[in-house]
C-alpha positions as protocol buffer text, in pm:
chain_id: "A"
residue {
  index: 1
  type: MET
  ca { x: -204 y: -1272 z: -1274 }
}
residue {
  index: 2
  type: PRO
  ca { x: 47 y: -1446 z: -1045 }
}
residue {
  index: 3
  type: LEU
  ca { x: 261 y: -1264 z: -794 }
}
residue {
  index: 4
  type: SER
  ca { x: 625 y: -1195 z: -865 }
}
residue {
  index: 5
  type: VAL
  ca { x: 892 y: -1350 z: -644 }
}
residue {
  index: 6
  type: ILE
  ca { x: 924 y: -1040 z: -426 }
}
residue {
  index: 7
  type: GLN
  ca { x: 547 y: -989 z: -407 }
}
residue {
  index: 8
  type: GLN
  ca { x: 504 y: -1349 z: -296 }
}
residue {
  index: 9
  type: GLU
  ca { x: 776 y: -1307 z: -33 }
}
residue {
  index: 10
  type: ILE
  ca { x: 596 y: -1007 z: 117 }
}
residue {
  index: 11
  type: SER
  ca { x: 255 y: -1172 z: 95 }
}
residue {
  index: 12
  type: ASP
  ca { x: 375 y: -1487 z: 270 }
}
residue {
  index: 13
  type: ASP
  ca { x: 545 y: -1303 z: 555 }
}
residue {
  index: 14
  type: PRO
  ca { x: 336 y: -1356 z: 872 }
}
residue {
  index: 15
  type: ALA
  ca { x: 421 y: -1020 z: 1035 }
}
residue {
  index: 16
  type: ARG
  ca { x: 128 y: -805 z: 1141 }
}
residue {
  index: 17
  type: TRP
  ca { x: 295 y: -489 z: 1007 }
}
residue {
  index: 18
  type: LYS
  ca { x: 498 y: -468 z: 687 }
}
residue {
  index: 19
  type: VAL
  ca { x: 706 y: -172 z: 568 }
}
residue {
  index: 20
  type: CYS
  ca { x: 793 y: -194 z: 197 }
}
residue {
  index: 21
  type: VAL
  ca { x: 1027 y: 59 z: 39 }
}
residue {
  index: 22
  type: MET
  ca { x: 1040 y: -4 z: -336 }
}
residue {
  index: 23
  type: GLY
  ca { x: 1147 y: 169 z: -654 }
}
residue {
  index: 24
  type: ARG
  ca { x: 899 y: 301 z: -909 }
}
residue {
  index: 25
  type: ARG
  ca { x: 699 y: 39 z: -1101 }
}
residue {
  index: 26
  type: ALA
  ca { x: 826 y: -239 z: -875 }
}
residue {
  index: 27
  type: GLY
  ca { x: 478 y: -384 z: -827 }
}
residue {
  index: 28
  type: LYS
  ca { x: 359 y: -205 z: -513 }
}
residue {
  index: 29
  type: THR
  ca { x: 4 y: -142 z: -633 }
}
residue {
  index: 30
  type: PHE
  ca { x: -59 y: -498 z: -749 }
}
residue {
  index: 31
  type: LEU
  ca { x: 76 y: -626 z: -419 }
}
residue {
  index: 32
  type: ALA
  ca { x: -154 y: -388 z: -231 }
}
residue {
  index: 33
  type: MET
  ca { x: -459 y: -513 z: -424 }
}
residue {
  index: 34
  type: HIS
  ca { x: -362 y: -875 z: -358 }
}
residue {
  index: 35
  type: LEU
  ca { x: -326 y: -822 z: 17 }
}
residue {
  index: 36
  type: MET
  ca { x: -647 y: -620 z: 36 }
}
residue {
  index: 37
  type: ALA
  ca { x: -835 y: -902 z: -136 }
}
residue {
  index: 38
  type: LYS
  ca { x: -666 y: -1155 z: 92 }
}
residue {
  index: 39
  type: ALA
  ca { x: -785 y: -963 z: 399 }
}
residue {
  index: 40
  type: ALA
  ca { x: -1133 y: -908 z: 253 }
}
residue {
  index: 41
  type: ARG
  ca { x: -1198 y: -1281 z: 211 }
}
residue {
  index: 42
  type: PHE
  ca { x: -1315 y: -1284 z: 572 }
}
residue {
  index: 43
  type: PRO
  ca { x: -1683 y: -1177 z: 584 }
}
residue {
  index: 44
  type: ASN
  ca { x: -1769 y: -824 z: 698 }
}
residue {
  index: 45
  type: SER
  ca { x: -1408 y: -705 z: 702 }
}
residue {
  index: 46
  type: LYS
  ca { x: -1326 y: -336 z: 670 }
}
residue {
  index: 47
  type: ILE
  ca { x: -1030 y: -278 z: 440 }
}
residue {
  index: 48
  type: PHE
  ca { x: -881 y: 69 z: 396 }
}
residue {
  index: 49
  type: TYR
  ca { x: -642 y: 201 z: 132 }
}
residue {
  index: 50
  type: VAL
  ca { x: -504 y: 545 z: 222 }
}
residue {
  index: 51
  type: ALA
  ca { x: -309 y: 760 z: -25 }
}
residue {
  index: 52
  type: PRO
  ca { x: -187 y: 1120 z: 12 }
}
residue {
  index: 53
  type: THR
  ca { x: -475 y: 1270 z: -191 }
}
residue {
  index: 54
  type: TYR
  ca { x: -815 y: 1179 z: -334 }
}
residue {
  index: 55
  type: ALA
  ca { x: -675 y: 1222 z: -685 }
}
residue {
  index: 56
  type: MET
  ca { x: -400 y: 970 z: -611 }
}
residue {
  index: 57
  type: CYS
  ca { x: -656 y: 717 z: -486 }
}
residue {
  index: 58
  type: ARG
  ca { x: -832 y: 742 z: -820 }
}
residue {
  index: 59
  type: GLN
  ca { x: -520 y: 748 z: -1034 }
}
residue {
  index: 60
  type: ILE
  ca { x: -316 y: 479 z: -859 }
}
residue {
  index: 61
  type: ILE
  ca { x: -560 y: 201 z: -776 }
}
residue {
  index: 62
  type: TRP
  ca { x: -933 y: 269 z: -822 }
}
residue {
  index: 63
  type: ASP
  ca { x: -984 y: 141 z: -1178 }
}
residue {
  index: 64
  type: ASP
  ca { x: -757 y: -160 z: -1124 }
}
residue {
  index: 65
  type: ILE
  ca { x: -914 y: -271 z: -797 }
}
residue {
  index: 66
  type: LYS
  ca { x: -1266 y: -231 z: -936 }
}
residue {
  index: 67
  type: GLU
  ca { x: -1174 y: -447 z: -1233 }
}
residue {
  index: 68
  type: LYS
  ca { x: -1013 y: -706 z: -1004 }
}
residue {
  index: 69
  type: PHE
  ca { x: -1323 y: -755 z: -790 }
}
residue {
  index: 70
  type: ILE
  ca { x: -1561 y: -743 z: -1087 }
}
residue {
  index: 71
  type: ARG
  ca { x: -1352 y: -1001 z: -1274 }
}
residue {
  index: 72
  type: CYS
  ca { x: -1353 y: -1247 z: -985 }
}
residue {
  index: 73
  type: ARG
  ca { x: -1725 y: -1177 z: -922 }
}
residue {
  index: 74
  type: TRP
  ca { x: -1671 y: -1059 z: -566 }
}
residue {
  index: 75
  type: ALA
  ca { x: -1820 y: -711 z: -610 }
}
residue {
  index: 76
  type: ALA
  ca { x: -2179 y: -662 z: -496 }
}
residue {
  index: 77
  type: LYS
  ca { x: -2189 y: -280 z: -515 }
}
residue {
  index: 78
  type: ILE
  ca { x: -1950 y: -10 z: -634 }
}
residue {
  index: 79
  type: ASN
  ca { x: -1981 y: 354 z: -527 }
}
residue {
  index: 80
  type: GLU
  ca { x: -1787 y: 578 z: -764 }
}
residue {
  index: 81
  type: SER
  ca { x: -1828 y: 899 z: -567 }
}
residue {
  index: 82
  type: SER
  ca { x: -1713 y: 760 z: -232 }
}
residue {
  index: 83
  type: LEU
  ca { x: -1456 y: 516 z: -380 }
}
residue {
  index: 84
  type: GLN
  ca { x: -1608 y: 224 z: -194 }
}
residue {
  index: 85
  type: ILE
  ca { x: -1667 y: -137 z: -294 }
}
residue {
  index: 86
  type: THR
  ca { x: -1904 y: -371 z: -111 }
}
residue {
  index: 87
  type: LEU
  ca { x: -1826 y: -738 z: -161 }
}
residue {
  index: 88
  type: ILE
  ca { x: -2070 y: -1028 z: -173 }
}
residue {
  index: 89
  type: ASN
  ca { x: -1949 y: -1149 z: 168 }
}
residue {
  index: 90
  type: GLY
  ca { x: -2027 y: -812 z: 329 }
}
residue {
  index: 91
  type: SER
  ca { x: -1668 y: -690 z: 339 }
}
residue {
  index: 92
  type: GLN
  ca { x: -1605 y: -327 z: 250 }
}
residue {
  index: 93
  type: ILE
  ca { x: -1312 y: -176 z: 58 }
}
residue {
  index: 94
  type: TYR
  ca { x: -1261 y: 195 z: 124 }
}
residue {
  index: 95
  type: LEU
  ca { x: -1021 y: 426 z: -62 }
}
residue {
  index: 96
  type: ARG
  ca { x: -947 y: 738 z: 142 }
}
residue {
  index: 97
  type: SER
  ca { x: -717 y: 1038 z: 119 }
}
residue {
  index: 98
  type: ALA
  ca { x: -477 y: 1144 z: 393 }
}
residue {
  index: 99
  type: ASP
  ca { x: -530 y: 1514 z: 326 }
}
residue {
  index: 100
  type: ASN
  ca { x: -847 y: 1511 z: 538 }
}
residue {
  index: 101
  type: PRO
  ca { x: -770 y: 1293 z: 843 }
}
residue {
  index: 102
  type: ASP
  ca { x: -1098 y: 1373 z: 1016 }
}
residue {
  index: 103
  type: ASN
  ca { x: -1281 y: 1163 z: 755 }
}
residue {
  index: 104
  type: LEU
  ca { x: -1117 y: 855 z: 906 }
}
residue {
  index: 105
  type: ARG
  ca { x: -1172 y: 930 z: 1273 }
}
residue {
  index: 106
  type: GLY
  ca { x: -1419 y: 699 z: 1442 }
}
residue {
  index: 107
  type: VAL
  ca { x: -1388 y: 413 z: 1192 }
}
residue {
  index: 108
  type: SER
  ca { x: -1272 y: 58 z: 1261 }
}
residue {
  index: 109
  type: MET
  ca { x: -1025 y: -118 z: 1033 }
}
residue {
  index: 110
  type: ASP
  ca { x: -931 y: -481 z: 980 }
}
residue {
  index: 111
  type: TYR
  ca { x: -660 y: -409 z: 726 }
}
residue {
  index: 112
  type: LEU
  ca { x: -480 y: -96 z: 613 }
}
residue {
  index: 113
  type: VAL
  ca { x: -262 y: -14 z: 315 }
}
residue {
  index: 114
  type: MET
  ca { x: -90 y: 322 z: 342 }
}
residue {
  index: 115
  type: ASP
  ca { x: 41 y: 402 z: -7 }
}
residue {
  index: 116
  type: GLU
  ca { x: 322 y: 651 z: -70 }
}
residue {
  index: 117
  type: ALA
  ca { x: 341 y: 661 z: 308 }
}
residue {
  index: 118
  type: ALA
  ca { x: 645 y: 889 z: 307 }
}
residue {
  index: 119
  type: MET
  ca { x: 424 y: 1162 z: 159 }
}
residue {
  index: 120
  type: ILE
  ca { x: 169 y: 1127 z: 440 }
}
residue {
  index: 121
  type: SER
  ca { x: 191 y: 1294 z: 781 }
}
residue {
  index: 122
  type: GLN
  ca { x: 309 y: 1068 z: 1061 }
}
residue {
  index: 123
  type: LYS
  ca { x: 8 y: 1182 z: 1264 }
}
residue {
  index: 124
  type: MET
  ca { x: -219 y: 1013 z: 1010 }
}
residue {
  index: 125
  type: TRP
  ca { x: -68 y: 686 z: 1131 }
}
residue {
  index: 126
  type: THR
  ca { x: -17 y: 755 z: 1501 }
}
residue {
  index: 127
  type: GLU
  ca { x: -333 y: 952 z: 1575 }
}
residue {
  index: 128
  type: VAL
  ca { x: -586 y: 822 z: 1322 }
}
residue {
  index: 129
  type: CYS
  ca { x: -512 y: 487 z: 1156 }
}
residue {
  index: 130
  type: ARG
  ca { x: -331 y: 299 z: 1433 }
}
residue {
  index: 131
  type: PRO
  ca { x: -613 y: 355 z: 1687 }
}
residue {
  index: 132
  type: ALA
  ca { x: -867 y: 255 z: 1419 }
}
residue {
  index: 133
  type: LEU
  ca { x: -700 y: -86 z: 1391 }
}
residue {
  index: 134
  type: SER
  ca { x: -697 y: -159 z: 1764 }
}
residue {
  index: 135
  type: ASP
  ca { x: -1049 y: -281 z: 1839 }
}
residue {
  index: 136
  type: ARG
  ca { x: -1035 y: -537 z: 1558 }
}
residue {
  index: 137
  type: GLN
  ca { x: -666 y: -604 z: 1611 }
}
residue {
  index: 138
  type: GLY
  ca { x: -611 y: -530 z: 1246 }
}
residue {
  index: 139
  type: SER
  ca { x: -291 y: -536 z: 1047 }
}
residue {
  index: 140
  type: GLY
  ca { x: -138 y: -331 z: 770 }
}
residue {
  index: 141
  type: MET
  ca { x: 126 y: -250 z: 517 }
}
residue {
  index: 142
  type: PHE
  ca { x: 314 y: 70 z: 440 }
}
residue {
  index: 143
  type: ILE
  ca { x: 435 y: 99 z: 81 }
}
residue {
  index: 144
  type: THR
  ca { x: 638 y: 387 z: -53 }
}
residue {
  index: 145
  type: THR
  ca { x: 912 y: 502 z: -280 }
}
residue {
  index: 146
  type: PRO
  ca { x: 1209 y: 634 z: -82 }
}
residue {
  index: 147
  type: GLN
  ca { x: 1195 y: 995 z: 39 }
}
residue {
  index: 148
  type: GLY
  ca { x: 1527 y: 1013 z: 224 }
}
residue {
  index: 149
  type: LYS
  ca { x: 1632 y: 943 z: 581 }
}
residue {
  index: 150
  type: ALA
  ca { x: 1444 y: 1244 z: 718 }
}
residue {
  index: 151
  type: SER
  ca { x: 1109 y: 1071 z: 657 }
}
residue {
  index: 152
  type: TRP
  ca { x: 920 y: 912 z: 947 }
}
residue {
  index: 153
  type: VAL
  ca { x: 877 y: 604 z: 727 }
}
residue {
  index: 154
  type: TYR
  ca { x: 1256 y: 560 z: 726 }
}
residue {
  index: 155
  type: ASP
  ca { x: 1245 y: 539 z: 1106 }
}
residue {
  index: 156
  type: LEU
  ca { x: 952 y: 295 z: 1080 }
}
residue {
  index: 157
  type: TRP
  ca { x: 1146 y: 81 z: 832 }
}
residue {
  index: 158
  type: GLN
  ca { x: 1456 y: 84 z: 1051 }
}
residue {
  index: 159
  type: GLY
  ca { x: 1258 y: -12 z: 1359 }
}
residue {
  index: 160
  type: ALA
  ca { x: 1078 y: -292 z: 1176 }
}
residue {
  index: 161
  type: HIS
  ca { x: 1405 y: -487 z: 1161 }
}
residue {
  index: 162
  type: THR
  ca { x: 1408 y: -535 z: 1537 }
}
residue {
  index: 163
  type: GLN
  ca { x: 1046 y: -513 z: 1656 }
}
residue {
  index: 164
  type: GLU
  ca { x: 822 y: -813 z: 1708 }
}
residue {
  index: 165
  type: ASN
  ca { x: 538 y: -850 z: 1454 }
}
residue {
  index: 166
  type: TRP
  ca { x: 708 y: -610 z: 1210 }
}
residue {
  index: 167
  type: SER
  ca { x: 889 y: -685 z: 883 }
}
residue {
  index: 168
  type: ALA
  ca { x: 1086 y: -455 z: 654 }
}
residue {
  index: 169
  type: PHE
  ca { x: 1141 y: -498 z: 281 }
}
residue {
  index: 170
  type: GLN
  ca { x: 1343 y: -301 z: 27 }
}
residue {
  index: 171
  type: TYR
  ca { x: 1353 y: -363 z: -348 }
}
residue {
  index: 172
  type: THR
  ca { x: 1473 y: -171 z: -651 }
}
residue {
  index: 173
  type: THR
  ca { x: 1271 y: -117 z: -967 }
}
residue {
  index: 174
  type: LEU
  ca { x: 1483 y: -378 z: -1144 }
}
residue {
  index: 175
  type: GLU
  ca { x: 1415 y: -637 z: -872 }
}
residue {
  index: 176
  type: GLY
  ca { x: 1043 y: -574 z: -919 }
}
residue {
  index: 177
  type: GLY
  ca { x: 1068 y: -731 z: -1263 }
}
residue {
  index: 178
  type: ASN
  ca { x: 823 y: -496 z: -1439 }
}
residue {
  index: 179
  type: VAL
  ca { x: 1071 y: -263 z: -1610 }
}
residue {
  index: 180
  type: PRO
  ca { x: 1338 y: -388 z: -1854 }
}
residue {
  index: 181
  type: GLU
  ca { x: 1699 y: -336 z: -1755 }
}
residue {
  index: 182
  type: GLU
  ca { x: 1769 y: -127 z: -2065 }
}
residue {
  index: 183
  type: GLU
  ca { x: 1492 y: 117 z: -1970 }
}
residue {
  index: 184
  type: ILE
  ca { x: 1637 y: 153 z: -1622 }
}
residue {
  index: 185
  type: GLU
  ca { x: 1981 y: 218 z: -1770 }
}
residue {
  index: 186
  type: ALA
  ca { x: 1830 y: 482 z: -1998 }
}
residue {
  index: 187
  type: ALA
  ca { x: 1677 y: 652 z: -1694 }
}
residue {
  index: 188
  type: ARG
  ca { x: 2013 y: 633 z: -1515 }
}
residue {
  index: 189
  type: ASN
  ca { x: 2173 y: 824 z: -1803 }
}
residue {
  index: 190
  type: GLU
  ca { x: 1896 y: 1085 z: -1820 }
}
residue {
  index: 191
  type: LEU
  ca { x: 1842 y: 1164 z: -1451 }
}
residue {
  index: 192
  type: ASP
  ca { x: 2068 y: 1316 z: -1191 }
}
residue {
  index: 193
  type: GLU
  ca { x: 2215 y: 1063 z: -948 }
}
residue {
  index: 194
  type: ARG
  ca { x: 1994 y: 1162 z: -653 }
}
residue {
  index: 195
  type: SER
  ca { x: 1670 y: 1141 z: -853 }
}
residue {
  index: 196
  type: PHE
  ca { x: 1764 y: 808 z: -1006 }
}
residue {
  index: 197
  type: LYS
  ca { x: 1852 y: 651 z: -672 }
}
residue {
  index: 198
  type: GLN
  ca { x: 1532 y: 779 z: -511 }
}
residue {
  index: 199
  type: GLU
  ca { x: 1294 y: 669 z: -786 }
}
residue {
  index: 200
  type: TYR
  ca { x: 1457 y: 351 z: -916 }
}
residue {
  index: 201
  type: GLU
  ca { x: 1679 y: 216 z: -641 }
}
């Protein structure tokens, strides 16, 4: 399945760190899987996907990413209980929850996707994940739906406009191309203005 225009734009950007604020169903998960696979093509890489909870790891991406690596015949071993995939080139894909940060202390990472980052504590980034990327000089992407200007991810997104090796992206659900315009208009009529702007715009 090819990338959409906005997914391709983010994928092609050479920045080490990418902050992507996108409306619901705008293609964040597919983009995350693509970039994780892109990073995992290098042998013995350690790729981490971090979501707010274990349940979200399973619900958001686990079945889709398993199917992706099985379909392209990259998967050598799949561990259902630990949400871990070993690839034929020795790379490892780990799905981890942010509600138990100690489970990630002491690991090394080559690539990180932090999903629904605005729902995750800033300390998970500053005290756990960022140090884990240092020895391998890894890179990463933050993807999230908006949670208001009080979120630490808003500050991260703002700073990414001016910092070297950082890029910031913002797209609405409509720009994602996965939801018809009439469905978005129906949601606009059914939801209060604040909820609609947060989830769709």
